[in-house]
């Protein structure tokens, strides 16, 4: 029996990770945060002293990806996220990371019956066969405010205007790139989380999955 795959796509800071973790727990599914793969590639390049890699260099880093880096604290830094969105626009980097993502969809780790993948192109490119595709959005203001509060909560000094500008720039890069741009699959459920709390989003997504299983 093939694994039950849930694809969650959407822009930065829309709440994909929080939702994916909650759903994985509720259904006892595996979870893959595919953004962490692009972030790990970026982090490897930054650590190698190469903040402006060519496509060939970034593709080499992606092919040699150290999955241990996906657990590194520096993965969440804005600098890592920004370089991640630059290397993610490079077709050869995306190709280098494709097989790994498909493998997780077909054979979820831990022998789980299902898996949740979150990213930008899961429903459109990585696993269009997914029986449930969710596309999570929220206004730039709502996402910037969330990210700001997260940082403040962690005791990190943050500037709301700067965060808003970075999110808008990341949106433009993710949606405007030629290869696997951020967009909702035709058959994705659109969930706008601007005015919804995590509990409401979770309840809606849970119902959608239960109906499809
Ligand atoms: O989701 P997260 O912010 O961690 O992703 C970091 C960057 O990786 C994104 O800005 C996006 O450019 C890229 N990404 C992608 N495709 C995915 C997941 C992430 O292009 N499936």
PDB file of C-alpha atoms and ligand atoms in Angstrom:
ATOM      1  CA  UNK A   1       0.000   0.000   0.000  1.00  0.00           C
ATOM      2  CA  UNK A   2       1.420   3.385  -0.876  1.00  0.00           C
ATOM      3  CA  UNK A   3       1.906   6.035   1.755  1.00  0.00           C
ATOM      4  CA  UNK A   4      -0.701   8.758   2.206  1.00  0.00           C
ATOM      5  CA  UNK A   5       0.951  12.011   1.167  1.00  0.00           C
ATOM      6  CA  UNK A   6      -0.139  15.467   2.286  1.00  0.00           C
ATOM      7  CA  UNK A   7       1.455  18.356   0.380  1.00  0.00           C
ATOM      8  CA  UNK A   8       1.541  21.738   2.110  1.00  0.00           C
ATOM      9  CA  UNK A   9       2.794  24.657   0.051  1.00  0.00           C
ATOM     10  CA  UNK A  10       2.809  28.390   0.594  1.00  0.00           C
ATOM     11  CA  UNK A  11       4.971  31.461   1.109  1.00  0.00           C
ATOM     12  CA  UNK A  12       7.463  32.098   3.911  1.00  0.00           C
ATOM     13  CA  UNK A  13       6.037  32.402   7.422  1.00  0.00           C
ATOM     14  CA  UNK A  14       2.490  31.357   6.481  1.00  0.00           C
ATOM     15  CA  UNK A  15       2.476  28.774   9.276  1.00  0.00           C
ATOM     16  CA  UNK A  16       3.221  25.663   7.167  1.00  0.00           C
ATOM     17  CA  UNK A  17       5.700  24.175   9.631  1.00  0.00           C
ATOM     18  CA  UNK A  18       3.471  24.561  12.678  1.00  0.00           C
ATOM     19  CA  UNK A  19       0.517  23.077  10.820  1.00  0.00           C
ATOM     20  CA  UNK A  20       2.582  20.219   9.351  1.00  0.00           C
ATOM     21  CA  UNK A  21       3.974  19.228  12.770  1.00  0.00           C
ATOM     22  CA  UNK A  22       0.514  19.272  14.362  1.00  0.00           C
ATOM     23  CA  UNK A  23      -0.964  17.153  11.566  1.00  0.00           C
ATOM     24  CA  UNK A  24       1.952  14.697  11.609  1.00  0.00           C
ATOM     25  CA  UNK A  25       1.402  14.198  15.322  1.00  0.00           C
ATOM     26  CA  UNK A  26      -2.382  13.837  15.015  1.00  0.00           C
ATOM     27  CA  UNK A  27      -2.184  11.235  12.221  1.00  0.00           C
ATOM     28  CA  UNK A  28       1.127   9.626  13.274  1.00  0.00           C
ATOM     29  CA  UNK A  29       2.628  10.563   9.907  1.00  0.00           C
ATOM     30  CA  UNK A  30       6.243  11.414   9.109  1.00  0.00           C
ATOM     31  CA  UNK A  31       7.120  15.034   8.344  1.00  0.00           C
ATOM     32  CA  UNK A  32       9.643  16.572   5.956  1.00  0.00           C
ATOM     33  CA  UNK A  33      10.308  20.307   6.027  1.00  0.00           C
ATOM     34  CA  UNK A  34      11.715  20.642   2.499  1.00  0.00           C
ATOM     35  CA  UNK A  35      12.772  24.248   3.125  1.00  0.00           C
ATOM     36  CA  UNK A  36      15.330  22.856   5.566  1.00  0.00           C
ATOM     37  CA  UNK A  37      17.055  21.122   2.636  1.00  0.00           C
ATOM     38  CA  UNK A  38      17.518  24.412   0.755  1.00  0.00           C
ATOM     39  CA  UNK A  39      18.536  26.078   3.998  1.00  0.00           C
ATOM     40  CA  UNK A  40      21.115  23.347   4.679  1.00  0.00           C
ATOM     41  CA  UNK A  41      22.612  23.870   1.224  1.00  0.00           C
ATOM     42  CA  UNK A  42      22.802  27.610   1.938  1.00  0.00           C
ATOM     43  CA  UNK A  43      24.356  27.014   5.345  1.00  0.00           C
ATOM     44  CA  UNK A  44      26.996  24.680   3.903  1.00  0.00           C
ATOM     45  CA  UNK A  45      27.931  27.383   1.384  1.00  0.00           C
ATOM     46  CA  UNK A  46      28.030  30.114   4.048  1.00  0.00           C
ATOM     47  CA  UNK A  47      30.224  27.931   6.275  1.00  0.00           C
ATOM     48  CA  UNK A  48      32.507  27.276   3.307  1.00  0.00           C
ATOM     49  CA  UNK A  49      32.881  31.057   2.980  1.00  0.00           C
ATOM     50  CA  UNK A  50      30.906  31.191  -0.264  1.00  0.00           C
ATOM     51  CA  UNK A  51      27.908  33.538   0.199  1.00  0.00           C
ATOM     52  CA  UNK A  52      27.571  34.169  -3.567  1.00  0.00           C
ATOM     53  CA  UNK A  53      27.865  30.738  -5.176  1.00  0.00           C
ATOM     54  CA  UNK A  54      27.576  30.039  -8.871  1.00  0.00           C
ATOM     55  CA  UNK A  55      24.876  27.558  -9.869  1.00  0.00           C
ATOM     56  CA  UNK A  56      27.518  24.844 -10.358  1.00  0.00           C
ATOM     57  CA  UNK A  57      28.923  25.426  -6.866  1.00  0.00           C
ATOM     58  CA  UNK A  58      25.465  25.414  -5.280  1.00  0.00           C
ATOM     59  CA  UNK A  59      24.503  22.241  -7.167  1.00  0.00           C
ATOM     60  CA  UNK A  60      27.674  20.539  -5.931  1.00  0.00           C
ATOM     61  CA  UNK A  61      26.805  21.550  -2.368  1.00  0.00           C
ATOM     62  CA  UNK A  62      23.252  20.215  -2.853  1.00  0.00           C
ATOM     63  CA  UNK A  63      24.480  16.884  -4.223  1.00  0.00           C
ATOM     64  CA  UNK A  64      26.828  16.527  -1.223  1.00  0.00           C
ATOM     65  CA  UNK A  65      24.166  17.687   1.244  1.00  0.00           C
ATOM     66  CA  UNK A  66      24.927  16.860   4.861  1.00  0.00           C
ATOM     67  CA  UNK A  67      21.493  16.110   6.347  1.00  0.00           C
ATOM     68  CA  UNK A  68      22.980  16.749   9.793  1.00  0.00           C
ATOM     69  CA  UNK A  69      22.906  20.449   8.909  1.00  0.00           C
ATOM     70  CA  UNK A  70      19.088  20.370   8.803  1.00  0.00           C
ATOM     71  CA  UNK A  71      19.208  20.288  12.610  1.00  0.00           C
ATOM     72  CA  UNK A  72      21.675  23.171  12.962  1.00  0.00           C
ATOM     73  CA  UNK A  73      20.530  26.226  14.945  1.00  0.00           C
ATOM     74  CA  UNK A  74      21.902  28.591  12.272  1.00  0.00           C
ATOM     75  CA  UNK A  75      19.460  27.073   9.785  1.00  0.00           C
ATOM     76  CA  UNK A  76      16.788  29.566  10.886  1.00  0.00           C
ATOM     77  CA  UNK A  77      18.952  32.693  10.560  1.00  0.00           C
ATOM     78  CA  UNK A  78      17.653  35.290   8.113  1.00  0.00           C
ATOM     79  CA  UNK A  79      20.977  35.145   6.232  1.00  0.00           C
ATOM     80  CA  UNK A  80      20.557  31.400   5.732  1.00  0.00           C
ATOM     81  CA  UNK A  81      16.929  31.840   4.626  1.00  0.00           C
ATOM     82  CA  UNK A  82      17.852  34.546   2.167  1.00  0.00           C
ATOM     83  CA  UNK A  83      20.643  32.533   0.542  1.00  0.00           C
ATOM     84  CA  UNK A  84      18.322  29.470   0.579  1.00  0.00           C
ATOM     85  CA  UNK A  85      15.825  31.344  -1.571  1.00  0.00           C
ATOM     86  CA  UNK A  86      18.626  32.370  -3.958  1.00  0.00           C
ATOM     87  CA  UNK A  87      19.981  28.820  -4.426  1.00  0.00           C
ATOM     88  CA  UNK A  88      16.401  27.479  -4.604  1.00  0.00           C
ATOM     89  CA  UNK A  89      15.943  29.469  -7.818  1.00  0.00           C
ATOM     90  CA  UNK A  90      18.776  27.476  -9.453  1.00  0.00           C
ATOM     91  CA  UNK A  91      17.398  24.566 -11.521  1.00  0.00           C
ATOM     92  CA  UNK A  92      20.417  22.323 -10.893  1.00  0.00           C
ATOM     93  CA  UNK A  93      20.007  22.720  -7.126  1.00  0.00           C
ATOM     94  CA  UNK A  94      16.335  21.748  -7.351  1.00  0.00           C
ATOM     95  CA  UNK A  95      17.199  18.721  -9.490  1.00  0.00           C
ATOM     96  CA  UNK A  96      19.837  17.632  -6.981  1.00  0.00           C
ATOM     97  CA  UNK A  97      17.256  17.682  -4.156  1.00  0.00           C
ATOM     98  CA  UNK A  98      14.348  16.139  -6.071  1.00  0.00           C
ATOM     99  CA  UNK A  99      15.101  12.444  -5.606  1.00  0.00           C
ATOM    100  CA  UNK A 100      15.501  12.716  -1.863  1.00  0.00           C
ATOM    101  CA  UNK A 101      12.114  14.451  -1.499  1.00  0.00           C
ATOM    102  CA  UNK A 102      10.309  11.927  -3.729  1.00  0.00           C
ATOM    103  CA  UNK A 103      11.887   9.050  -1.803  1.00  0.00           C
ATOM    104  CA  UNK A 104      10.503  10.409   1.455  1.00  0.00           C
ATOM    105  CA  UNK A 105       7.035  10.713  -0.148  1.00  0.00           C
ATOM    106  CA  UNK A 106       7.114   7.146  -1.453  1.00  0.00           C
ATOM    107  CA  UNK A 107       8.803   5.577   1.596  1.00  0.00           C
ATOM    108  CA  UNK A 108       8.161   7.702   4.699  1.00  0.00           C
ATOM    109  CA  UNK A 109      10.849   7.362   7.381  1.00  0.00           C
ATOM    110  CA  UNK A 110      10.001   5.133  10.308  1.00  0.00           C
ATOM    111  CA  UNK A 111       7.663   3.039   8.149  1.00  0.00           C
ATOM    112  CA  UNK A 112       4.820   5.502   8.800  1.00  0.00           C
ATOM    113  CA  UNK A 113       1.577   5.089   6.862  1.00  0.00           C
ATOM    114  CA  UNK A 114       1.672   8.674   5.684  1.00  0.00           C
ATOM    115  CA  UNK A 115       3.892  11.694   5.333  1.00  0.00           C
ATOM    116  CA  UNK A 116       3.491  15.446   5.263  1.00  0.00           C
ATOM    117  CA  UNK A 117       5.840  17.447   3.080  1.00  0.00           C
ATOM    118  CA  UNK A 118       5.861  21.215   3.295  1.00  0.00           C
ATOM    119  CA  UNK A 119       7.504  23.578   0.843  1.00  0.00           C
ATOM    120  CA  UNK A 120       6.793  25.624  -2.267  1.00  0.00           C
ATOM    121  CA  UNK A 121       6.390  23.051  -5.030  1.00  0.00           C
ATOM    122  CA  UNK A 122       5.294  19.816  -3.358  1.00  0.00           C
ATOM    123  CA  UNK A 123       1.841  19.742  -4.956  1.00  0.00           C
ATOM    124  CA  UNK A 124       3.048  21.025  -8.314  1.00  0.00           C
ATOM    125  CA  UNK A 125       6.429  19.338  -8.900  1.00  0.00           C
ATOM    126  CA  UNK A 126       7.645  17.013  -6.145  1.00  0.00           C
ATOM    127  CA  UNK A 127       4.528  14.930  -5.628  1.00  0.00           C
ATOM    128  CA  UNK A 128       1.556  16.058  -7.741  1.00  0.00           C
ATOM    129  CA  UNK A 129      -0.103  12.677  -7.025  1.00  0.00           C
ATOM    130  CA  UNK A 130      -0.662  13.679  -3.367  1.00  0.00           C
ATOM    131  CA  UNK A 131      -4.315  13.009  -2.455  1.00  0.00           C
ATOM    132  CA  UNK A 132      -4.370  16.118  -0.241  1.00  0.00           C
ATOM    133  CA  UNK A 133      -2.774  19.404  -1.252  1.00  0.00           C
ATOM    134  CA  UNK A 134      -3.055  22.436   0.970  1.00  0.00           C
ATOM    135  CA  UNK A 135      -1.927  25.911  -0.014  1.00  0.00           C
ATOM    136  CA  UNK A 136      -1.429  28.136   3.004  1.00  0.00           C
ATOM    137  CA  UNK A 137      -1.292  31.890   2.522  1.00  0.00           C
ATOM    138  CA  UNK A 138      -1.490  35.006   4.643  1.00  0.00           C
ATOM    139  CA  UNK A 139      -0.957  38.684   3.951  1.00  0.00           C
ATOM    140  CA  UNK A 140       2.610  39.998   4.099  1.00  0.00           C
ATOM    141  CA  UNK A 141       1.617  42.081   7.136  1.00  0.00           C
ATOM    142  CA  UNK A 142       0.211  39.096   9.019  1.00  0.00           C
ATOM    143  CA  UNK A 143       3.277  36.977   8.262  1.00  0.00           C
ATOM    144  CA  UNK A 144       5.712  39.742   9.179  1.00  0.00           C
ATOM    145  CA  UNK A 145       3.911  40.322  12.471  1.00  0.00           C
ATOM    146  CA  UNK A 146       4.079  36.598  13.303  1.00  0.00           C
ATOM    147  CA  UNK A 147       7.767  36.336  12.484  1.00  0.00           C
ATOM    148  CA  UNK A 148       8.436  39.480  14.528  1.00  0.00           C
ATOM    149  CA  UNK A 149       6.629  38.117  17.583  1.00  0.00           C
ATOM    150  CA  UNK A 150       8.458  34.788  17.258  1.00  0.00           C
ATOM    151  CA  UNK A 151      11.802  36.571  17.323  1.00  0.00           C
ATOM    152  CA  UNK A 152      10.838  38.864  20.197  1.00  0.00           C
ATOM    153  CA  UNK A 153       9.604  35.807  22.084  1.00  0.00           C
ATOM    154  CA  UNK A 154      13.031  34.245  21.671  1.00  0.00           C
ATOM    155  CA  UNK A 155      14.603  37.404  23.013  1.00  0.00           C
ATOM    156  CA  UNK A 156      16.013  38.367  19.604  1.00  0.00           C
ATOM    157  CA  UNK A 157      15.965  42.048  18.666  1.00  0.00           C
ATOM    158  CA  UNK A 158      13.879  42.498  15.543  1.00  0.00           C
ATOM    159  CA  UNK A 159      12.753  45.257  13.232  1.00  0.00           C
ATOM    160  CA  UNK A 160       9.217  44.829  11.880  1.00  0.00           C
ATOM    161  CA  UNK A 161       9.750  46.944   8.747  1.00  0.00           C
ATOM    162  CA  UNK A 162      12.882  45.041   7.856  1.00  0.00           C
ATOM    163  CA  UNK A 163      11.164  41.688   8.358  1.00  0.00           C
ATOM    164  CA  UNK A 164       8.239  42.817   6.195  1.00  0.00           C
ATOM    165  CA  UNK A 165      10.630  43.903   3.428  1.00  0.00           C
ATOM    166  CA  UNK A 166      12.545  40.604   3.593  1.00  0.00           C
ATOM    167  CA  UNK A 167       9.357  38.546   3.418  1.00  0.00           C
ATOM    168  CA  UNK A 168       8.141  40.565   0.422  1.00  0.00           C
ATOM    169  CA  UNK A 169      11.499  40.109  -1.321  1.00  0.00           C
ATOM    170  CA  UNK A 170      11.452  36.358  -0.613  1.00  0.00           C
ATOM    171  CA  UNK A 171       7.881  36.121  -1.967  1.00  0.00           C
ATOM    172  CA  UNK A 172       8.936  37.875  -5.162  1.00  0.00           C
ATOM    173  CA  UNK A 173      11.917  35.555  -5.628  1.00  0.00           C
ATOM    174  CA  UNK A 174       9.935  32.385  -4.820  1.00  0.00           C
ATOM    175  CA  UNK A 175       6.966  33.274  -7.042  1.00  0.00           C
ATOM    176  CA  UNK A 176       8.927  34.941  -9.836  1.00  0.00           C
ATOM    177  CA  UNK A 177      11.552  32.279 -10.547  1.00  0.00           C
ATOM    178  CA  UNK A 178      11.364  30.262 -13.762  1.00  0.00           C
ATOM    179  CA  UNK A 179      11.875  26.836 -12.160  1.00  0.00           C
ATOM    180  CA  UNK A 180       9.189  25.480  -9.832  1.00  0.00           C
ATOM    181  CA  UNK A 181       7.811  28.877  -8.792  1.00  0.00           C
ATOM    182  CA  UNK A 182       5.635  29.129  -5.714  1.00  0.00           C
ATOM    183  CA  UNK A 183       2.075  28.561  -6.846  1.00  0.00           C
ATOM    184  CA  UNK A 184      -0.954  26.610  -5.749  1.00  0.00           C
ATOM    185  CA  UNK A 185      -1.746  23.376  -7.595  1.00  0.00           C
ATOM    186  CA  UNK A 186      -5.102  23.593  -9.410  1.00  0.00           C
ATOM    187  CA  UNK A 187      -6.586  21.057  -7.011  1.00  0.00           C
ATOM    188  CA  UNK A 188      -5.108  22.498  -3.800  1.00  0.00           C
ATOM    189  CA  UNK A 189      -7.279  23.692  -0.913  1.00  0.00           C
ATOM    190  CA  UNK A 190      -6.521  27.341  -0.275  1.00  0.00           C
ATOM    191  CA  UNK A 191      -6.294  28.296   3.374  1.00  0.00           C
ATOM    192  CA  UNK A 192      -5.789  32.001   4.100  1.00  0.00           C
ATOM    193  CA  UNK A 193      -4.424  32.210   7.621  1.00  0.00           C
ATOM    194  CA  UNK A 194      -4.309  36.030   7.909  1.00  0.00           C
ATOM    195  CA  UNK A 195      -7.233  36.031  10.314  1.00  0.00           C
ATOM    196  CA  UNK A 196      -7.219  32.407  11.466  1.00  0.00           C
ATOM    197  CA  UNK A 197      -5.537  31.048  14.588  1.00  0.00           C
ATOM    198  CA  UNK A 198      -3.509  27.844  14.408  1.00  0.00           C
ATOM    199  CA  UNK A 199      -6.349  25.861  16.004  1.00  0.00           C
ATOM    200  CA  UNK A 200      -8.784  26.871  13.245  1.00  0.00           C
ATOM    201  CA  UNK A 201      -6.287  26.121  10.489  1.00  0.00           C
ATOM    202  CA  UNK A 202      -5.470  22.761  12.098  1.00  0.00           C
ATOM    203  CA  UNK A 203      -9.157  21.824  12.429  1.00  0.00           C
ATOM    204  CA  UNK A 204      -9.854  22.666   8.775  1.00  0.00           C
ATOM    205  CA  UNK A 205      -6.823  20.749   7.503  1.00  0.00           C
ATOM    206  CA  UNK A 206      -7.608  17.751   9.722  1.00  0.00           C
ATOM    207  CA  UNK A 207     -11.142  17.528   8.327  1.00  0.00           C
ATOM    208  CA  UNK A 208      -9.857  17.702   4.745  1.00  0.00           C
ATOM    209  CA  UNK A 209      -7.407  14.842   5.402  1.00  0.00           C
ATOM    210  CA  UNK A 210      -9.971  12.699   7.223  1.00  0.00           C
ATOM    211  CA  UNK A 211     -12.373  13.008   4.290  1.00  0.00           C
ATOM    212  CA  UNK A 212      -9.679  12.022   1.797  1.00  0.00           C
ATOM    213  CA  UNK A 213      -8.358   8.970   3.661  1.00  0.00           C
TER     214      UNK A 213
HETATM  215  O1  LIG B   1      10.286  27.387   3.978  1.00  0.00           O
HETATM  216  P1  LIG B   1      11.601  28.038   4.230  1.00  0.00           P
HETATM  217  O2  LIG B   1      11.517  29.503   4.481  1.00  0.00           O
HETATM  218  O3  LIG B   1      12.404  27.330   5.276  1.00  0.00           O
HETATM  219  O4  LIG B   1      12.415  27.839   2.869  1.00  0.00           O
HETATM  220  C1  LIG B   1      13.606  28.518   2.618  1.00  0.00           C
HETATM  221  C2  LIG B   1      13.670  28.828   1.120  1.00  0.00           C
HETATM  222  O5  LIG B   1      13.788  27.605   0.390  1.00  0.00           O
HETATM  223  C3  LIG B   1      12.428  29.498   0.577  1.00  0.00           C
HETATM  224  O6  LIG B   1      12.511  30.902   0.534  1.00  0.00           O
HETATM  225  C4  LIG B   1      12.299  28.964  -0.819  1.00  0.00           C
HETATM  226  O7  LIG B   1      12.961  29.816  -1.720  1.00  0.00           O
HETATM  227  C5  LIG B   1      13.049  27.672  -0.809  1.00  0.00           C
HETATM  228  N1  LIG B   1      12.176  26.515  -0.928  1.00  0.00           N
HETATM  229  C6  LIG B   1      11.830  26.095  -2.184  1.00  0.00           C
HETATM  230  N2  LIG B   1      11.108  24.964  -2.359  1.00  0.00           N
HETATM  231  C7  LIG B   1      10.701  24.263  -1.304  1.00  0.00           C
HETATM  232  C8  LIG B   1      11.003  24.688   0.009  1.00  0.00           C
HETATM  233  C9  LIG B   1      11.750  25.839   0.166  1.00  0.00           C
HETATM  234  O8  LIG B   1      12.179  26.727  -3.159  1.00  0.00           O
HETATM  235  N3  LIG B   1       9.998  23.133  -1.509  1.00  0.00           N
END
